[in-house]
């Protein structure tokens, strides 16, 4: 063992430059060697006995065995959270060598002419690629002359593993990695020529967004300004920039094309699209200037910048060409324009370029993959040739002929179509079922899983593949209910056990202490929600920390006896935790030294509990990596904010992957089709193969590309082609048996037909068997006792319509709104207060000019504005524009009247308030609502307008009433028709009915990570 400093094994959660450079086999072996050395010093089975049977803690064991506490703690993490370690690689027999077939040998022994090899699923492309390397070495090519490129760190590591088995010494001298890693290598070697420092930084997407946030006040956004969350629109812009870099389109060219489109635009739609493109081009320019000023690059720069270095510097180009004379490219169908340009700089006319591709598996168009490159390879280069592998070694005949029949007619299929010979012959089968509803379909999948197991396919050799994580979560929840052992983490940070621990982490880090609501009710503490609320209110009143309040619970009235004892116990367990304590240190101490949280999972030997332990392992791993990367700066608050950002940006893919350390769990694997690419399973289940789910719906284009650059966005044709390819990948993962299922109905409101893709399977797909219908499930619903009220506040009811659980926290529990959007609310209140003042001054015949409006805003802003917020300049600039515009916008000669009204509705009495109500000289009433955001096409459908109109009609039955949405940013006042056919009032009535019935379930949405109660709540589809 090289060090006693403990560490996690396996692949790190990739951030920054780690996403570019593969975790090499040598590093994996060294890490594994460390793990086994640690195992030798302190065997996990003996450690587990001491931890579980003897109830000892790592600190006690450390003192007894004389090993460092961090060492013992790391071993404890593995012993309790992971399955037993497998035998070392050294003890494994290497797989038997399989000779190349004639097609493979012909490709492996190809000459210098450019070759693209059409390698369908299971045809042995990696074997052929390694055979190519073996052949080159055999004819005297030096190892360092071989450059092998692929598209993922995982694929690169696997390729290197295979080559090491062939010749370890040669593998160490070859360059094997991703296009991005090779681009990084070139930039490191020629940093000066690239205009970079020798120690330049590589920014990942999160860091790129951080850079954009730093310059946000200078970006002057209009179409992409979102004052509710100024960062929300930055991600689609950054992805549009990344796509431009994939195609080697620089900021100047992008902006010029956008400005030309704006000059030529004739329709309002064309003008708006061009204005958005100009805005993106402006951000692109500022972003690149900021990158250059920092001497940094982002992922999108790595290949394109390296290409330009070689194109502009003959010496560098000659050196690279001389060293890397033989080029092998895996997954060529995923090459984008920048990758193709890089290859052209390394190889003259494609000489000695040998590529493997399967256009039918092109599923990365969203990142610039261009399968047309594969189709045009042979004609792109002089003497370019194409060949095919025609034997499938993976699947039985039934599966092979199914995906062969489907794949021949999809848009990406090579012409003429290839017929694959199934080497394994007539083994396996394809099954097809249709159920009545989701629950019945999940039950059918359960039956199929058990059938496959009875036929000799164990759980861990079966996989459920789906188009989306939402589908997996819903099926996973039902399969767990049906006692099917599954291995799927889902959204790690929304799992119940992870939410428990994040709530623990938040104690003493989040000033509002909302996490105590969840932690207090853990079985170990026995407190109630009411107990937690007493403590939170005491902390707010006394201005003391929540842990301090819990520690002196004996002196505070209002707790239950069990709750008081539990909160004191909790405070004792967290003694020594302060604001600077990292999440890593807090969690390790809480889980392994102080609390009994892990006990129930450890005592339960079920797969479900093992899965929970693996999820906790992943959380600890991330907490450790975050602490190491930040040096503990920011404490737990920074850790929690990092998680919120990950979730807000939907950037949690790495955390959904089950770590290889958990491979030993005997459970059915669940994953998306994207994640399954390159994998194979004895049995595969494809659920929800129905309309609206397969193919998936095309996402709207947030950042329209300028005319002439439409290829930067995924158009309808590309989307349809990629969905076809995704289904091809799904069909071709099974070795023996494939089960396809769908349901006639997934919601109460709409029926579903089988996916149109099933028609493409023709006679190879059996007719669907009807699946048994099962009774609807009954899940316990918490009912909360609610004290009736005479009237409801319309603003509170709107909270219920968005999320009943949030209504319970904010209104019933009186915890108020202190969400992550607090800066926006402060901005909004300042604008509204200033506009109110303008309106009052004008009503009193006092002259108000823009300078006076700004002066009033300055006074209000100092009292209640977001003065310490990072985006204050953005909010302040927007506020000044709005109050200046309001001076003329509100000068309408009206007399201000009461703006608080009540409406008697079928659901009950509801209070509603307009921002401004004036009586015009003609006697009409105009009620205005200020909108500080962008003008919305759906504004007139918002329920408040029908409620406000009804309240005013009841108050002034003989008056003409007008409703207006006022946009001071534009500025304009838009008349709104209050008649929604009763839909608006019905929404309020439903809210009142739900409140009076005591129903407060969470409603998951993309806004959840900004909610103050995010770590307290658990959505229905989490498991």
XYZ file of N, CA and C in Angstrom, residues 186-313:
384
model
N -2.615 18.396 -27.028
C -2.008 19.312 -27.996
C -1.891 20.716 -27.409
N -2.944 21.159 -26.738
C -2.906 22.503 -26.146
C -1.875 22.595 -25.033
N -1.698 21.532 -24.274
C -0.647 21.545 -23.254
C 0.736 21.647 -23.905
N 0.930 20.907 -25.003
C 2.230 20.920 -25.679
C 2.501 22.246 -26.372
N 1.443 22.855 -26.908
C 1.619 24.080 -27.714
C 0.795 25.221 -27.134
N 0.859 25.372 -25.808
C 0.072 26.404 -25.133
C 0.425 27.792 -25.653
N 1.699 28.062 -25.861
C 2.102 29.394 -26.325
C 1.515 29.688 -27.696
N 1.583 28.709 -28.596
C 1.023 28.916 -29.933
C -0.489 29.106 -29.877
N -1.131 28.524 -28.863
C -2.583 28.674 -28.710
C -2.957 29.946 -27.966
N -1.949 30.701 -27.536
C -2.217 31.925 -26.785
C -2.632 31.664 -25.356
N -2.140 30.558 -24.786
C -2.524 30.171 -23.434
C -1.308 30.116 -22.520
N -1.574 30.239 -21.212
C -0.520 29.992 -20.238
C -0.215 28.492 -20.199
N 0.932 28.142 -19.694
C 1.288 26.724 -19.603
C 0.372 25.992 -18.624
N -0.140 26.712 -17.629
C -0.990 26.089 -16.606
C -2.450 26.493 -16.768
N -2.907 26.600 -17.996
C -4.278 27.066 -18.236
C -5.301 26.126 -17.603
N -6.452 26.708 -17.246
C -7.546 25.945 -16.651
C -8.499 25.454 -17.728
N -9.161 24.330 -17.427
C -10.212 23.796 -18.291
C -11.522 23.888 -17.521
N -12.461 24.658 -18.041
C -13.736 24.870 -17.353
C -14.773 23.864 -17.822
N -15.462 23.227 -16.871
C -16.604 22.409 -17.239
C -17.838 23.310 -17.346
N -18.990 22.705 -17.612
C -20.183 23.518 -17.839
C -20.552 24.338 -16.615
N -20.456 23.737 -15.429
C -20.799 24.475 -14.210
C -19.872 25.669 -14.022
N -18.594 25.481 -14.313
C -17.649 26.589 -14.171
C -17.868 27.635 -15.262
N -18.253 27.184 -16.461
C -18.585 28.127 -17.522
C -19.784 28.975 -17.158
N -20.772 28.340 -16.515
C -21.931 29.102 -16.054
C -21.520 30.104 -14.983
N -20.598 29.685 -14.117
C -20.110 30.614 -13.105
C -19.442 31.821 -13.733
N -18.692 31.602 -14.808
C -18.054 32.720 -15.505
C -19.111 33.660 -16.089
N -20.157 33.083 -16.695
C -21.229 33.919 -17.238
C -21.934 34.701 -16.132
N -22.097 34.081 -14.987
C -22.727 34.790 -13.874
C -21.878 35.983 -13.438
N -20.566 35.801 -13.492
C -19.680 36.901 -13.093
C -19.853 38.122 -13.993
N -20.135 37.885 -15.285
C -20.245 39.004 -16.225
C -21.703 39.322 -16.559
N -22.621 38.694 -15.849
C -24.044 38.868 -16.154
C -24.481 40.334 -16.200
N -24.042 41.187 -15.259
C -24.493 42.587 -15.324
C -24.096 43.295 -16.605
N -23.071 42.808 -17.280
C -22.601 43.463 -18.499
C -23.209 42.879 -19.771
N -24.035 41.845 -19.648
C -24.519 41.155 -20.842
C -25.713 41.844 -21.496
N -26.433 42.675 -20.766
C -27.564 43.435 -21.316
C -28.579 42.516 -21.998
N -29.038 41.537 -21.243
C -29.997 40.588 -21.801
C -31.398 41.184 -21.826
N -32.150 40.775 -22.819
C -33.558 41.157 -22.895
C -34.414 39.916 -23.083
N -34.249 39.250 -24.216
C -35.026 38.028 -24.451
C -34.646 36.930 -23.463
N -33.405 36.913 -23.033
C -32.937 35.856 -22.146
C -32.742 36.348 -20.709
N -33.378 37.447 -20.388
C -33.329 37.916 -19.007
C -34.448 37.260 -18.220
N -34.080 36.635 -17.121
C -35.054 36.005 -16.237
C -34.767 36.503 -14.827
N -35.533 37.470 -14.388
C -35.252 38.095 -13.101
C -35.612 37.189 -11.929
N -36.501 36.254 -12.138
C -36.820 35.300 -11.069
C -35.574 34.501 -10.696
N -34.834 34.046 -11.722
C -33.560 33.352 -11.518
C -32.660 33.738 -12.684
N -31.822 34.749 -12.510
C -31.018 35.259 -13.628
C -30.133 34.221 -14.287
N -29.829 33.117 -13.586
C -28.948 32.111 -14.174
C -29.694 31.118 -15.052
N -31.017 31.125 -14.983
C -31.798 30.068 -15.616
C -31.613 30.025 -17.125
N -31.539 31.178 -17.761
C -31.421 31.223 -19.214
C -29.968 31.111 -19.677
N -29.034 31.100 -18.762
C -27.632 31.057 -19.173
C -27.235 29.679 -19.693
N -27.841 28.629 -19.151
C -27.428 27.295 -19.586
C -27.759 27.037 -21.051
N -28.987 27.314 -21.523
C -29.226 27.105 -22.954
C -28.322 27.956 -23.833
N -27.995 29.169 -23.366
C -27.066 30.001 -24.142
C -25.692 29.337 -24.190
N -25.226 28.840 -23.040
C -23.908 28.202 -23.003
C -23.888 26.953 -23.879
N -24.986 26.223 -23.925
C -25.027 25.030 -24.775
C -25.065 25.412 -26.256
N -25.707 26.531 -26.561
C -25.674 27.014 -27.941
C -24.249 27.411 -28.325
N -23.527 28.018 -27.397
C -22.130 28.375 -27.640
C -21.300 27.111 -27.849
N -21.535 26.110 -27.014
C -20.793 24.860 -27.133
C -21.039 24.200 -28.485
N -22.298 24.234 -28.935
C -22.612 23.658 -30.250
C -21.897 24.431 -31.356
N -21.833 25.743 -31.224
C -21.109 26.530 -32.224
C -19.639 26.131 -32.248
N -19.073 25.896 -31.086
C -17.669 25.473 -31.034
C -17.480 24.081 -31.626
N -18.485 23.202 -31.440
C -18.420 21.881 -32.076
C -18.257 22.001 -33.587
N -18.882 23.041 -34.147
C -18.843 23.243 -35.598
C -17.780 24.262 -35.994
N -16.947 24.665 -35.005
C -15.862 25.622 -35.247
C -16.374 26.953 -35.776
N -17.524 27.371 -35.245
C -18.086 28.679 -35.549
C -17.719 29.610 -34.404
N -16.901 30.610 -34.657
C -16.458 31.526 -33.621
C -17.485 32.596 -33.320
N -17.265 33.375 -32.260
C -18.244 34.402 -31.869
C -18.443 35.473 -32.929
N -17.392 35.869 -33.635
C -17.539 36.916 -34.648
C -18.438 36.447 -35.782
N -18.215 35.212 -36.260
C -19.031 34.679 -37.355
C -20.473 34.497 -36.908
N -20.658 34.012 -35.689
C -22.008 33.800 -35.164
C -22.753 35.134 -35.085
N -22.110 36.134 -34.496
C -22.762 37.423 -34.322
C -23.036 38.089 -35.664
N -22.106 37.975 -36.607
C -22.300 38.584 -37.932
C -23.498 37.962 -38.635
N -23.629 36.647 -38.554
C -24.764 35.967 -39.189
C -26.073 36.385 -38.530
N -26.054 36.526 -37.219
C -27.265 36.927 -36.508
C -27.662 38.359 -36.865
N -26.692 39.261 -36.933
C -26.991 40.651 -37.275
C -27.486 40.775 -38.706
N -26.933 39.984 -39.606
C -27.417 39.981 -40.997
C -28.853 39.487 -41.063
N -29.163 38.459 -40.246
C -30.540 37.940 -40.220
C -31.503 38.993 -39.684
N -31.078 39.765 -38.688
C -31.940 40.803 -38.127
C -32.187 41.906 -39.153
N -31.161 42.254 -39.887
C -31.322 43.302 -40.904
C -32.274 42.865 -42.006
N -32.312 41.561 -42.273
C -33.150 41.058 -43.367
C -34.532 40.605 -42.911
N -34.775 40.569 -41.615
C -36.037 40.035 -41.100
C -37.203 40.937 -41.487
N -38.314 40.319 -41.876
C -39.486 41.090 -42.310
C -40.707 40.829 -41.442
N -40.808 39.630 -40.883
C -41.954 39.319 -40.027
C -41.560 39.471 -38.562
N -42.567 39.629 -37.713
C -42.303 39.762 -36.285
C -41.624 38.514 -35.738
N -42.053 37.342 -36.223
C -41.441 36.089 -35.775
C -39.970 36.034 -36.156
N -39.657 36.456 -37.394
C -38.265 36.447 -37.835
C -37.435 37.464 -37.069
N -38.030 38.621 -36.767
C -37.320 39.639 -35.999
C -36.970 39.106 -34.609
N -37.941 38.472 -33.950
C -37.691 37.961 -32.603
C -36.619 36.877 -32.608
N -36.688 35.957 -33.582
C -35.674 34.900 -33.665
C -34.291 35.494 -33.900
N -34.222 36.493 -34.781
C -32.925 37.115 -35.069
C -32.408 37.890 -33.862
N -33.304 38.581 -33.149
C -32.877 39.302 -31.947
C -32.311 38.337 -30.903
N -32.940 37.184 -30.767
C -32.416 36.187 -29.829
C -31.036 35.709 -30.262
N -30.873 35.477 -31.575
C -29.574 35.040 -32.074
C -28.513 36.109 -31.855
N -28.880 37.383 -32.050
C -27.935 38.476 -31.797
C -27.552 38.497 -30.318
N -28.539 38.273 -29.456
C -28.260 38.263 -28.024
C -27.302 37.128 -27.657
N -27.540 35.950 -28.231
C -26.638 34.820 -27.988
C -25.240 35.134 -28.522
N -25.189 35.745 -29.709
C -23.895 36.116 -30.272
C -23.146 37.105 -29.392
N -23.874 38.029 -28.790
C -23.241 38.983 -27.879
C -22.716 38.307 -26.633
N -23.491 37.380 -26.089
C -23.032 36.637 -24.912
C -21.810 35.793 -25.279
N -21.863 35.140 -26.449
C -20.740 34.328 -26.926
C -19.473 35.176 -26.982
N -19.585 36.379 -27.516
C -18.422 37.266 -27.625
C -17.868 37.615 -26.249
N -18.760 38.010 -25.335
C -18.316 38.387 -23.992
C -17.747 37.190 -23.241
N -18.366 36.046 -23.418
C -17.914 34.819 -22.749
C -16.509 34.433 -23.212
N -16.297 34.477 -24.535
C -14.989 34.103 -25.051
C -13.916 35.112 -24.622
N -14.280 36.374 -24.599
C -13.331 37.392 -24.123
C -12.962 37.140 -22.661
N -13.936 36.733 -21.852
C -13.657 36.438 -20.450
C -12.779 35.201 -20.305
N -13.055 34.177 -21.110
C -12.196 32.992 -21.104
C -10.761 33.380 -21.449
N -10.621 34.159 -22.517
C -9.280 34.558 -22.969
C -8.571 35.386 -21.890
N -9.325 36.266 -21.232
C -8.716 37.107 -20.204
C -8.218 36.271 -19.023
N -8.903 35.175 -18.756
C -8.495 34.287 -17.666
C -7.431 33.290 -18.112
N -7.148 33.271 -19.412
C -6.218 32.273 -19.918
C -6.762 30.871 -19.776
N -8.077 30.718 -19.930
C -8.730 29.429 -19.725
C -9.413 28.967 -21.010
N -9.787 27.700 -21.033
C -10.571 27.143 -22.130
C -11.725 26.359 -21.522
N -12.745 26.126 -22.322
C -13.804 25.225 -21.892
C -13.750 23.967 -22.741
N -14.642 23.010 -22.466
C -14.601 21.753 -23.200
C -14.748 21.970 -24.699
N -15.612 22.908 -25.064
C -15.841 23.151 -26.484
C -14.598 23.646 -27.208
N -13.662 24.249 -26.473
C -12.437 24.763 -27.089
C -11.418 23.678 -27.380
N -11.468 22.580 -26.656
C -10.348 21.646 -26.664
C -10.036 21.112 -28.052
N -11.067 20.663 -28.771
C -10.818 20.096 -30.100
C -10.635 21.208 -31.125
N -11.510 22.214 -31.107
C -11.432 23.287 -32.100
C -10.148 24.093 -31.983
N -9.750 24.453 -30.767
C -8.527 25.232 -30.575
C -7.302 24.420 -30.986
N -7.293 23.139 -30.635
C -6.179 22.281 -31.034
C -6.088 22.196 -32.554
N -7.243 22.111 -33.199
C -7.262 22.056 -34.658
C -6.666 23.324 -35.260
N -7.045 24.485 -34.704
C -6.518 25.742 -35.231
C -5.015 25.879 -34.987
N -4.540 25.362 -33.856
C -3.092 25.403 -33.593
C -2.345 24.631 -34.682
N -2.836 23.441 -35.000
C -2.162 22.634 -36.017
C -2.302 23.262 -37.400
N -3.452 23.875 -37.671
C -3.654 24.491 -38.981
C -2.772 25.715 -39.170
N -2.529 26.449 -38.079
C -1.803 27.721 -38.178
C -0.298 27.598 -37.944
N 0.144 26.458 -37.451
C 1.566 26.315 -37.116
C 2.114 25.038 -37.755
